[in-house]
XYZ file of C-alpha atoms in Angstrom:
259
model
C 107.838 126.325 92.303
C 107.853 123.343 94.523
C 104.173 122.309 94.343
C 104.513 122.550 90.559
C 107.598 120.103 90.652
C 105.277 117.687 92.817
C 102.557 117.891 90.318
C 104.848 116.994 88.015
C 105.962 113.986 89.582
C 102.606 112.995 90.288
C 101.626 113.059 86.786
C 104.666 111.040 85.978
C 103.939 108.129 88.459
C 99.858 108.459 88.361
C 99.168 108.861 84.823
C 99.886 107.125 81.270
C 100.449 111.074 79.934
C 103.608 111.860 77.829
C 106.098 113.947 78.704
C 104.869 116.348 76.235
C 101.242 116.435 77.859
C 102.901 116.786 81.129
C 104.967 119.862 80.011
C 101.346 121.420 78.466
C 99.486 120.806 81.435
C 101.779 122.215 84.132
C 102.430 125.177 82.028
C 98.744 125.374 81.767
C 98.281 125.794 85.373
C 100.721 128.736 85.394
C 98.606 130.376 82.198
C 95.234 129.979 84.175
C 96.603 131.689 87.134
C 97.824 134.656 85.140
C 94.493 135.186 83.438
C 92.613 134.883 86.559
C 94.748 137.534 87.917
C 94.194 139.367 84.747
C 90.819 139.037 85.499
C 91.075 140.214 89.069
C 89.965 136.997 90.539
C 92.588 135.924 92.243
C 96.318 137.802 92.932
C 98.332 134.376 93.409
C 99.274 131.646 91.654
C 97.063 128.185 91.649
C 100.028 126.155 92.912
C 99.998 128.019 96.020
C 96.365 126.478 96.815
C 96.107 123.490 98.803
C 92.163 123.062 98.537
C 90.716 120.893 96.114
C 87.514 122.671 96.544
C 88.861 126.113 96.136
C 90.491 125.124 92.981
C 87.156 123.697 91.644
C 85.409 127.101 92.343
C 88.174 129.038 90.422
C 87.798 126.570 87.492
C 84.280 127.249 87.469
C 84.782 131.048 87.374
C 87.375 130.675 84.906
C 85.182 129.177 82.359
C 82.505 131.406 82.874
C 84.461 133.960 81.197
C 83.557 133.338 77.355
C 86.811 133.813 75.803
C 88.577 131.356 78.194
C 85.912 129.029 77.542
C 85.989 129.499 73.587
C 89.871 129.062 74.332
C 89.668 125.740 75.905
C 87.369 124.414 73.134
C 89.790 125.199 70.462
C 92.674 123.968 72.495
C 91.023 120.495 72.434
C 90.239 121.302 76.163
C 94.108 121.411 77.295
C 93.071 123.634 80.033
C 90.097 121.970 81.644
C 92.191 118.575 81.320
C 94.909 120.476 83.091
C 92.397 121.583 85.910
C 90.982 118.145 86.194
C 94.343 116.613 86.597
C 95.434 119.569 89.174
C 92.180 119.160 91.274
C 92.862 115.266 91.562
C 96.412 115.920 92.505
C 95.383 118.160 94.973
C 92.788 115.707 96.657
C 95.329 112.787 96.360
C 97.911 114.672 98.585
C 95.222 116.026 101.050
C 94.242 111.824 101.620
C 97.588 111.265 101.837
C 98.488 113.758 104.437
C 95.269 112.157 106.302
C 96.598 108.772 105.472
C 100.095 109.582 107.117
C 98.344 110.704 110.084
C 96.368 107.536 110.967
C 99.610 105.519 110.061
C 101.504 107.452 112.931
C 98.163 107.025 115.119
C 97.979 103.482 113.891
C 101.378 102.882 115.111
C 101.156 104.906 118.628
C 98.151 102.961 119.483
C 99.961 99.387 118.541
C 103.169 100.472 120.646
C 100.900 101.739 123.843
C 98.573 98.178 123.538
C 102.082 96.191 123.326
C 103.009 97.849 126.625
C 99.908 97.359 128.266
C 99.967 93.780 127.462
C 103.538 93.024 128.179
C 102.874 94.502 131.695
C 101.001 91.249 132.256
C 104.026 88.663 133.362
C 102.033 85.721 132.403
C 103.746 83.474 130.556
C 101.684 80.627 130.531
C 100.944 80.308 126.683
C 101.999 78.133 123.974
C 103.443 79.226 120.489
C 102.588 77.286 117.623
C 103.866 78.134 114.227
C 101.253 77.279 111.573
C 100.061 79.551 108.223
C 97.746 82.565 109.091
C 95.355 84.325 107.044
C 96.535 88.033 106.019
C 95.262 90.671 108.328
C 92.807 93.452 107.189
C 93.866 96.522 106.228
C 93.072 100.569 105.486
C 93.990 102.136 102.453
C 94.831 105.557 100.285
C 95.512 105.276 96.841
C 98.440 102.962 96.569
C 99.247 103.058 100.301
C 97.962 100.322 102.873
C 98.063 100.086 106.634
C 98.103 96.430 107.841
C 96.331 95.664 111.090
C 98.872 94.112 113.526
C 97.633 92.245 116.782
C 99.692 93.417 119.868
C 99.099 90.163 121.601
C 100.973 88.482 118.875
C 104.007 90.888 119.737
C 103.582 90.781 123.587
C 104.010 87.052 123.029
C 106.863 87.487 121.252
C 108.387 89.751 123.941
C 107.945 87.563 126.910
C 109.127 84.148 125.199
C 112.710 86.094 124.803
C 112.296 86.776 128.530
C 113.028 90.601 127.815
C 116.128 90.170 126.055
C 117.292 91.518 123.101
C 117.578 88.895 120.128
C 120.515 90.384 118.733
C 122.741 90.589 121.440
C 121.261 89.569 124.950
C 123.770 91.493 126.740
C 121.562 94.513 125.628
C 120.253 96.038 128.830
C 119.825 99.728 128.374
C 117.144 100.443 131.118
C 113.867 98.993 132.603
C 110.617 99.347 131.311
C 108.654 101.279 133.470
C 105.376 99.179 132.528
C 106.689 95.793 134.079
C 110.020 96.162 135.838
C 111.963 94.505 133.119
C 114.674 94.810 130.296
C 113.031 97.277 127.947
C 112.724 95.574 124.652
C 110.807 96.322 121.634
C 108.839 94.143 118.848
C 109.911 94.204 115.269
C 108.418 92.685 112.294
C 111.363 90.773 110.812
C 110.062 90.892 107.404
C 108.195 94.430 107.104
C 104.437 94.455 107.485
C 104.639 97.309 104.533
C 105.621 94.211 102.493
C 102.373 92.194 103.437
C 100.761 92.135 99.923
C 103.830 90.297 98.251
C 103.043 87.147 100.358
C 99.833 84.967 100.875
C 100.060 84.189 104.487
C 100.091 87.031 107.224
C 103.567 88.485 108.081
C 101.920 89.357 111.875
C 103.055 86.343 113.421
C 105.033 85.112 116.334
C 107.977 83.695 113.956
C 108.118 86.899 112.104
C 108.193 89.175 115.461
C 111.714 89.509 117.340
C 112.380 91.214 120.029
C 115.070 94.030 119.912
C 116.731 96.826 122.335
C 115.755 100.483 121.349
C 119.297 100.511 119.718
C 119.208 97.411 117.640
C 115.378 98.311 116.387
C 116.180 101.762 115.659
C 119.731 100.847 113.945
C 117.455 98.459 111.495
C 115.293 101.400 110.657
C 117.354 103.919 110.532
C 121.157 102.775 109.633
C 122.948 102.136 106.208
C 122.492 98.677 105.083
C 126.284 97.863 105.174
C 125.783 98.127 109.328
C 122.633 96.338 109.300
C 123.267 93.111 107.162
C 124.947 91.372 110.038
C 122.051 91.876 112.417
C 119.404 90.758 109.780
C 121.790 87.707 108.869
C 121.903 86.694 112.284
C 117.895 86.903 112.893
C 117.170 85.487 109.854
C 119.041 82.475 110.328
C 117.398 82.656 113.743
C 114.049 82.270 112.329
C 113.919 80.750 108.656
C 112.643 77.452 109.829
C 109.911 79.122 111.712
C 109.104 81.366 108.969
C 108.700 78.570 106.669
C 106.381 76.532 109.205
C 104.305 79.962 108.786
C 104.251 79.766 104.856
C 107.000 82.356 104.908
C 109.615 81.496 102.219
C 112.122 83.849 101.737
C 115.728 83.901 100.971
C 118.563 86.179 102.843
C 118.945 88.057 99.938
C 115.501 89.095 99.510
C 114.929 90.073 103.147
C 117.840 92.272 102.740
C 116.564 93.767 99.589
C 113.171 94.889 101.703
C 115.525 96.752 103.968
C 117.454 98.428 100.840
C 114.247 99.760 99.306
């Protein structure tokens, strides 16, 4: 059962339980399901339920039956512990889905704002590479969405004169926002690794302009195909990154794209 396997993985990654305890707790959920069915309370397995509140209600019904209540006490509360972990797991899954939705929404809003700002052809601004404080973030369990400033991204794009920094001959189509060659902003050191750096990754020095093909390639192509692009961009920005307090070797950067 797929949800059971996910529960096992969650227990391994988010608790300090031994493998034998994990096996006992995951088996206990199946046992409770059968006993609830025998008591004519449900006709399905608890692993099929996504709502943690519904599981909480069924837990109360289960322990309202005296023989199961006594069984739990004799079993060193194994069944109540199993359900407590399972409810926590379901809350994690629910919040993680919400987090992923927020991540998608945040990315979409960011891209829209970058496009809006690049429509302004004003290039009368200067860029000074200095260390900046870490940006704020929103979080869900161990995940974080680091806030990014679209103005910085649009500045980086404009300073390249709307050219792909991997290959200036990459002119695939004209942007409807500014009638210029279409390029996208890419954080060379990915923002998801901001927690490993004392200074902000959302700075001009760390944002490169890439055509849509090179950009998608960095995200989705095998590392063997991306290594030469990353090497070129790294040495193009290495000195500027250092000025911003971002000291990183090429091998360290490469590892971020390999993970």
